[in-house]
């Protein structure tokens, strides 16, 4: 059984477990037979006020695997529901994860410390409660890259190999990911609370979400409507950032969408090489529900489900509640359009107020068409535009087949005096490209962590072009890209 960790090193609160006992199943991790620390995020540890040296010690590793629980902490599996690919699942929850508790960092921010892959919980349904090294390292790499790309996201503190084998299509080495988030409240958490029929529980959940994420909503005339409005705005901002970067989440079920607006649950995610709104990577997304270009619509659909769940909090009369929710949800598209234009301004270096939003949006739309038609490398092209802004068009032109179209676009854009410095701070050189991620994960699973470390070096300083990292800036081989699939069996 698990033991108690030296209390002095880390203090975890049990706010979620105390506020929402109906949504929390007290539980402990399955101890790891032979834990081995694979990666530790020292920068994040420092941000959290945790000592990296201690985290590397046996006691630290016990914390990171759930083998020991800090004094006073009350680890729980969180209960939630969700729509998965549109189908309703009334009871999901952490089947292989635990919320260890909340940690207050030196800056005063409250963060969840959570483990993924820590063994079966009462919510595991048919699952084995485990996670394999490859997918946990994948979440580590991609979430930390997203953070470096200024996208709101959960963070990854460490991946520890457990020494326990995991049966998937083949037997794989097991691992636990230690994850940090501003919370793990999901649209599916509200759906679950609503489905219990206990409005008082739903209200407590909403109060908890307000206190944790949107304290200003408590001061609003209608705090619950203000909470909903804040979530709609946060998701509009998030989706604009995903789109600008060519990020495909892959499994935008309502249980994988946060109230905080952080990206969560990196499973079959990927960055586009060839730009294509229809691109799907997940092997199970056969209908293209979560294709690159459908993500904003999927987010809007999820926000409608959140509104349904919150209806009893919005007004006593259901039709009045529906009217309020509908009016608020209608702000998603204009907010998304505004956020997208703001992203395009930076990407295209058109930050001067003398260039109108309409001009920027029209140029971005033309570019999207051109890039789709030509299967243009998303990351490479935007980065090359910075060179074009400095007068060297060739790197951008070389990525496009229809030279007449790209030249016409470049002419119309150049007359607006794009600012190359802004572009270089916005358009990354390095993203975790699929072929590089697969290469690094295969090596890591085989015991060689060097490629993973090198990839992390590239993607955690994504705007800073460095000699020796040239291959990290290049698109994968076209045959690889077109056949690439990610798998949900994570
Ligand atoms: P996901 O789509 O990966 O976010 O997971 C959907 C649901 O399945 C969540 O409730 C997870 O806790 C659960 N789940 C996924 N994999 C496993 C597993 N190996 N064992 C138990 N539960 C799992
Ligand atoms: Mg999930």
PDB file of C-alpha atoms in Angstrom, residues 32-211:
ATOM      1  CA  UNK A  32       5.153   1.333  -9.522  1.00  0.00           C
ATOM      2  CA  UNK A  33       7.274  -1.816  -9.183  1.00  0.00           C
ATOM      3  CA  UNK A  34      10.465  -0.311 -10.627  1.00  0.00           C
ATOM      4  CA  UNK A  35      10.118   3.422 -11.113  1.00  0.00           C
ATOM      5  CA  UNK A  36      12.631   5.204 -13.294  1.00  0.00           C
ATOM      6  CA  UNK A  37      12.451   8.924 -13.968  1.00  0.00           C
ATOM      7  CA  UNK A  38      12.556   9.484 -17.734  1.00  0.00           C
ATOM      8  CA  UNK A  39      12.070  13.249 -17.940  1.00  0.00           C
ATOM      9  CA  UNK A  40      11.692  16.014 -15.401  1.00  0.00           C
ATOM     10  CA  UNK A  41      10.611  19.529 -16.300  1.00  0.00           C
ATOM     11  CA  UNK A  42      12.993  21.539 -14.150  1.00  0.00           C
ATOM     12  CA  UNK A  43      11.699  24.900 -15.353  1.00  0.00           C
ATOM     13  CA  UNK A  44       8.138  23.967 -14.371  1.00  0.00           C
ATOM     14  CA  UNK A  45       9.321  22.488 -11.060  1.00  0.00           C
ATOM     15  CA  UNK A  46      10.950  25.826 -10.250  1.00  0.00           C
ATOM     16  CA  UNK A  47       7.791  27.683 -11.237  1.00  0.00           C
ATOM     17  CA  UNK A  48       5.850  25.476  -8.820  1.00  0.00           C
ATOM     18  CA  UNK A  49       8.352  26.046  -6.029  1.00  0.00           C
ATOM     19  CA  UNK A  50       9.426  22.385  -6.070  1.00  0.00           C
ATOM     20  CA  UNK A  51      13.037  21.365  -5.694  1.00  0.00           C
ATOM     21  CA  UNK A  52      14.187  19.467  -8.775  1.00  0.00           C
ATOM     22  CA  UNK A  53      16.872  17.621  -6.817  1.00  0.00           C
ATOM     23  CA  UNK A  54      14.257  16.355  -4.394  1.00  0.00           C
ATOM     24  CA  UNK A  55      11.912  15.352  -7.227  1.00  0.00           C
ATOM     25  CA  UNK A  56      14.726  13.170  -8.579  1.00  0.00           C
ATOM     26  CA  UNK A  57      15.169  11.438  -5.209  1.00  0.00           C
ATOM     27  CA  UNK A  58      13.311   8.290  -4.210  1.00  0.00           C
ATOM     28  CA  UNK A  59      10.815  10.366  -2.204  1.00  0.00           C
ATOM     29  CA  UNK A  60      10.276  12.710  -5.145  1.00  0.00           C
ATOM     30  CA  UNK A  61       9.688   9.829  -7.531  1.00  0.00           C
ATOM     31  CA  UNK A  62       7.247   8.338  -5.041  1.00  0.00           C
ATOM     32  CA  UNK A  63       5.284  11.601  -5.252  1.00  0.00           C
ATOM     33  CA  UNK A  64       5.430  11.613  -9.057  1.00  0.00           C
ATOM     34  CA  UNK A  65       4.027   8.075  -9.291  1.00  0.00           C
ATOM     35  CA  UNK A  66       1.537   8.275  -6.417  1.00  0.00           C
ATOM     36  CA  UNK A  67       3.529   5.735  -4.429  1.00  0.00           C
ATOM     37  CA  UNK A  68       3.507   8.141  -1.504  1.00  0.00           C
ATOM     38  CA  UNK A  69       0.991  10.838  -0.743  1.00  0.00           C
ATOM     39  CA  UNK A  70       1.925  14.122   0.944  1.00  0.00           C
ATOM     40  CA  UNK A  71       0.523  14.536   4.413  1.00  0.00           C
ATOM     41  CA  UNK A  72      -2.867  16.187   4.366  1.00  0.00           C
ATOM     42  CA  UNK A  73      -3.540  15.386   0.698  1.00  0.00           C
ATOM     43  CA  UNK A  74      -6.629  13.452  -0.356  1.00  0.00           C
ATOM     44  CA  UNK A  75      -6.122  12.000  -3.857  1.00  0.00           C
ATOM     45  CA  UNK A  76      -9.304  11.400  -5.815  1.00  0.00           C
ATOM     46  CA  UNK A  77     -10.446  10.117  -9.174  1.00  0.00           C
ATOM     47  CA  UNK A  78     -12.608  12.850 -10.669  1.00  0.00           C
ATOM     48  CA  UNK A  79     -16.059  11.935 -11.925  1.00  0.00           C
ATOM     49  CA  UNK A  80     -17.402  13.346 -15.176  1.00  0.00           C
ATOM     50  CA  UNK A  81     -19.604  12.467 -18.122  1.00  0.00           C
ATOM     51  CA  UNK A  82     -19.236  13.445 -21.744  1.00  0.00           C
ATOM     52  CA  UNK A  83     -20.244  13.310 -25.369  1.00  0.00           C
ATOM     53  CA  UNK A  84     -17.719  11.153 -27.197  1.00  0.00           C
ATOM     54  CA  UNK A  85     -17.868  11.693 -30.959  1.00  0.00           C
ATOM     55  CA  UNK A  86     -21.376  13.010 -30.358  1.00  0.00           C
ATOM     56  CA  UNK A  87     -22.593  10.004 -28.360  1.00  0.00           C
ATOM     57  CA  UNK A  88     -23.571  10.470 -24.710  1.00  0.00           C
ATOM     58  CA  UNK A  89     -21.614   8.634 -22.001  1.00  0.00           C
ATOM     59  CA  UNK A  90     -23.241   9.273 -18.630  1.00  0.00           C
ATOM     60  CA  UNK A  91     -20.295   8.140 -16.515  1.00  0.00           C
ATOM     61  CA  UNK A  92     -16.683   8.528 -17.568  1.00  0.00           C
ATOM     62  CA  UNK A  93     -14.240  10.033 -15.105  1.00  0.00           C
ATOM     63  CA  UNK A  94     -10.634   9.287 -14.282  1.00  0.00           C
ATOM     64  CA  UNK A  95     -10.260   5.619 -15.120  1.00  0.00           C
ATOM     65  CA  UNK A  96      -6.480   5.736 -14.965  1.00  0.00           C
ATOM     66  CA  UNK A  97      -5.767   9.092 -13.414  1.00  0.00           C
ATOM     67  CA  UNK A  98      -5.809  10.790 -10.016  1.00  0.00           C
ATOM     68  CA  UNK A  99      -6.004  14.342  -8.784  1.00  0.00           C
ATOM     69  CA  UNK A 100      -3.383  14.393  -6.024  1.00  0.00           C
ATOM     70  CA  UNK A 101      -4.524  17.812  -4.906  1.00  0.00           C
ATOM     71  CA  UNK A 102      -3.965  21.508  -5.433  1.00  0.00           C
ATOM     72  CA  UNK A 103      -0.654  23.239  -5.012  1.00  0.00           C
ATOM     73  CA  UNK A 104      -0.228  26.983  -4.537  1.00  0.00           C
ATOM     74  CA  UNK A 105       2.834  28.127  -6.421  1.00  0.00           C
ATOM     75  CA  UNK A 106       5.142  30.912  -5.181  1.00  0.00           C
ATOM     76  CA  UNK A 107       3.252  33.379  -7.400  1.00  0.00           C
ATOM     77  CA  UNK A 108       0.044  32.458  -5.553  1.00  0.00           C
ATOM     78  CA  UNK A 109      -1.514  30.524  -8.427  1.00  0.00           C
ATOM     79  CA  UNK A 110      -3.475  27.397  -7.543  1.00  0.00           C
ATOM     80  CA  UNK A 111      -2.553  24.431  -9.740  1.00  0.00           C
ATOM     81  CA  UNK A 112      -3.791  20.847  -9.857  1.00  0.00           C
ATOM     82  CA  UNK A 113      -1.189  18.125  -9.518  1.00  0.00           C
ATOM     83  CA  UNK A 114      -2.528  15.092 -11.356  1.00  0.00           C
ATOM     84  CA  UNK A 115      -1.239  11.672 -12.357  1.00  0.00           C
ATOM     85  CA  UNK A 116      -2.136   9.833 -15.539  1.00  0.00           C
ATOM     86  CA  UNK A 117      -1.437   6.111 -15.820  1.00  0.00           C
ATOM     87  CA  UNK A 118      -1.521   5.523 -12.049  1.00  0.00           C
ATOM     88  CA  UNK A 119      -3.639   2.365 -12.095  1.00  0.00           C
ATOM     89  CA  UNK A 120      -7.277   1.315 -12.290  1.00  0.00           C
ATOM     90  CA  UNK A 121      -9.834   3.341 -10.402  1.00  0.00           C
ATOM     91  CA  UNK A 122     -13.486   2.521  -9.736  1.00  0.00           C
ATOM     92  CA  UNK A 123     -14.191   4.551 -12.914  1.00  0.00           C
ATOM     93  CA  UNK A 124     -11.967   2.415 -15.157  1.00  0.00           C
ATOM     94  CA  UNK A 125     -14.864   0.573 -16.829  1.00  0.00           C
ATOM     95  CA  UNK A 126     -13.127  -1.925 -19.169  1.00  0.00           C
ATOM     96  CA  UNK A 127      -9.744  -0.168 -19.103  1.00  0.00           C
ATOM     97  CA  UNK A 128      -6.585  -1.425 -17.437  1.00  0.00           C
ATOM     98  CA  UNK A 129      -5.858   1.889 -15.719  1.00  0.00           C
ATOM     99  CA  UNK A 130      -2.427   2.080 -17.271  1.00  0.00           C
ATOM    100  CA  UNK A 131      -0.545   4.222 -19.752  1.00  0.00           C
ATOM    101  CA  UNK A 132       2.455   3.384 -21.906  1.00  0.00           C
ATOM    102  CA  UNK A 133       5.748   5.263 -22.037  1.00  0.00           C
ATOM    103  CA  UNK A 134       5.270   6.427 -25.658  1.00  0.00           C
ATOM    104  CA  UNK A 135       1.930   8.223 -25.262  1.00  0.00           C
ATOM    105  CA  UNK A 136       2.923   9.811 -21.935  1.00  0.00           C
ATOM    106  CA  UNK A 137       6.142  11.177 -23.445  1.00  0.00           C
ATOM    107  CA  UNK A 138       4.081  12.350 -26.378  1.00  0.00           C
ATOM    108  CA  UNK A 139       1.829  14.384 -24.080  1.00  0.00           C
ATOM    109  CA  UNK A 140       4.963  15.696 -22.336  1.00  0.00           C
ATOM    110  CA  UNK A 141       6.553  16.903 -25.587  1.00  0.00           C
ATOM    111  CA  UNK A 142       3.454  18.315 -27.236  1.00  0.00           C
ATOM    112  CA  UNK A 143       2.032  20.066 -24.160  1.00  0.00           C
ATOM    113  CA  UNK A 144       5.372  21.715 -23.395  1.00  0.00           C
ATOM    114  CA  UNK A 145       5.715  22.771 -27.046  1.00  0.00           C
ATOM    115  CA  UNK A 146       2.235  24.277 -26.889  1.00  0.00           C
ATOM    116  CA  UNK A 147       3.172  26.191 -23.757  1.00  0.00           C
ATOM    117  CA  UNK A 148       6.264  27.562 -25.502  1.00  0.00           C
ATOM    118  CA  UNK A 149       3.994  28.549 -28.411  1.00  0.00           C
ATOM    119  CA  UNK A 150       1.901  30.629 -25.960  1.00  0.00           C
ATOM    120  CA  UNK A 151      -1.121  28.342 -26.189  1.00  0.00           C
ATOM    121  CA  UNK A 152      -3.039  27.848 -22.935  1.00  0.00           C
ATOM    122  CA  UNK A 153      -2.420  24.245 -21.936  1.00  0.00           C
ATOM    123  CA  UNK A 154      -1.986  21.784 -19.132  1.00  0.00           C
ATOM    124  CA  UNK A 155       1.702  21.299 -18.370  1.00  0.00           C
ATOM    125  CA  UNK A 156       3.852  18.226 -17.939  1.00  0.00           C
ATOM    126  CA  UNK A 157       6.074  17.956 -14.881  1.00  0.00           C
ATOM    127  CA  UNK A 158       7.556  14.496 -15.334  1.00  0.00           C
ATOM    128  CA  UNK A 159       7.234  11.078 -16.916  1.00  0.00           C
ATOM    129  CA  UNK A 160       8.286   8.105 -14.824  1.00  0.00           C
ATOM    130  CA  UNK A 161       8.543   4.618 -16.296  1.00  0.00           C
ATOM    131  CA  UNK A 162       6.843   2.247 -13.875  1.00  0.00           C
ATOM    132  CA  UNK A 163       8.528  -1.031 -14.736  1.00  0.00           C
ATOM    133  CA  UNK A 164       5.036  -2.449 -15.268  1.00  0.00           C
ATOM    134  CA  UNK A 165       4.235  -3.871 -18.690  1.00  0.00           C
ATOM    135  CA  UNK A 166       1.116  -2.619 -20.480  1.00  0.00           C
ATOM    136  CA  UNK A 167      -0.784  -4.797 -22.927  1.00  0.00           C
ATOM    137  CA  UNK A 168      -1.834  -2.925 -26.073  1.00  0.00           C
ATOM    138  CA  UNK A 169      -1.482  -4.428 -29.577  1.00  0.00           C
ATOM    139  CA  UNK A 170       1.877  -5.498 -28.205  1.00  0.00           C
ATOM    140  CA  UNK A 171       3.330  -5.415 -24.693  1.00  0.00           C
ATOM    141  CA  UNK A 172       4.696  -1.940 -23.959  1.00  0.00           C
ATOM    142  CA  UNK A 173       6.558  -0.401 -21.040  1.00  0.00           C
ATOM    143  CA  UNK A 174       4.257   1.470 -18.656  1.00  0.00           C
ATOM    144  CA  UNK A 175       4.595   5.040 -17.384  1.00  0.00           C
ATOM    145  CA  UNK A 176       2.961   7.696 -15.266  1.00  0.00           C
ATOM    146  CA  UNK A 177       2.723  11.315 -16.386  1.00  0.00           C
ATOM    147  CA  UNK A 178       2.643  13.979 -13.668  1.00  0.00           C
ATOM    148  CA  UNK A 179       0.493  16.757 -15.047  1.00  0.00           C
ATOM    149  CA  UNK A 180      -0.170  20.273 -13.834  1.00  0.00           C
ATOM    150  CA  UNK A 181      -3.260  22.256 -14.765  1.00  0.00           C
ATOM    151  CA  UNK A 182      -5.078  25.346 -13.611  1.00  0.00           C
ATOM    152  CA  UNK A 183      -7.826  22.766 -12.980  1.00  0.00           C
ATOM    153  CA  UNK A 184      -9.262  19.615 -14.499  1.00  0.00           C
ATOM    154  CA  UNK A 185     -12.842  20.909 -14.639  1.00  0.00           C
ATOM    155  CA  UNK A 186     -14.326  19.867 -17.957  1.00  0.00           C
ATOM    156  CA  UNK A 187     -17.544  20.493 -19.859  1.00  0.00           C
ATOM    157  CA  UNK A 188     -18.215  16.850 -18.980  1.00  0.00           C
ATOM    158  CA  UNK A 189     -17.942  17.663 -15.253  1.00  0.00           C
ATOM    159  CA  UNK A 190     -20.909  20.042 -15.625  1.00  0.00           C
ATOM    160  CA  UNK A 191     -22.773  17.510 -17.736  1.00  0.00           C
ATOM    161  CA  UNK A 192     -22.365  14.908 -15.012  1.00  0.00           C
ATOM    162  CA  UNK A 193     -23.506  17.300 -12.279  1.00  0.00           C
ATOM    163  CA  UNK A 194     -26.529  18.308 -14.330  1.00  0.00           C
ATOM    164  CA  UNK A 195     -27.465  14.689 -15.008  1.00  0.00           C
ATOM    165  CA  UNK A 196     -27.624  13.958 -11.268  1.00  0.00           C
ATOM    166  CA  UNK A 197     -30.592  16.327 -11.098  1.00  0.00           C
ATOM    167  CA  UNK A 198     -29.074  17.973  -7.997  1.00  0.00           C
ATOM    168  CA  UNK A 199     -29.128  21.681  -8.769  1.00  0.00           C
ATOM    169  CA  UNK A 200     -27.316  22.402  -5.518  1.00  0.00           C
ATOM    170  CA  UNK A 201     -24.383  20.266  -6.730  1.00  0.00           C
ATOM    171  CA  UNK A 202     -24.369  22.051 -10.072  1.00  0.00           C
ATOM    172  CA  UNK A 203     -24.336  25.374  -8.234  1.00  0.00           C
ATOM    173  CA  UNK A 204     -21.454  24.301  -6.010  1.00  0.00           C
ATOM    174  CA  UNK A 205     -19.533  23.188  -9.089  1.00  0.00           C
ATOM    175  CA  UNK A 206     -20.138  26.517 -10.813  1.00  0.00           C
ATOM    176  CA  UNK A 207     -19.102  28.406  -7.652  1.00  0.00           C
ATOM    177  CA  UNK A 208     -15.939  26.308  -7.505  1.00  0.00           C
ATOM    178  CA  UNK A 209     -15.193  27.072 -11.174  1.00  0.00           C
ATOM    179  CA  UNK A 210     -15.777  30.790 -10.645  1.00  0.00           C
ATOM    180  CA  UNK A 211     -13.517  30.908  -7.602  1.00  0.00           C
TER     181      UNK A 211
END
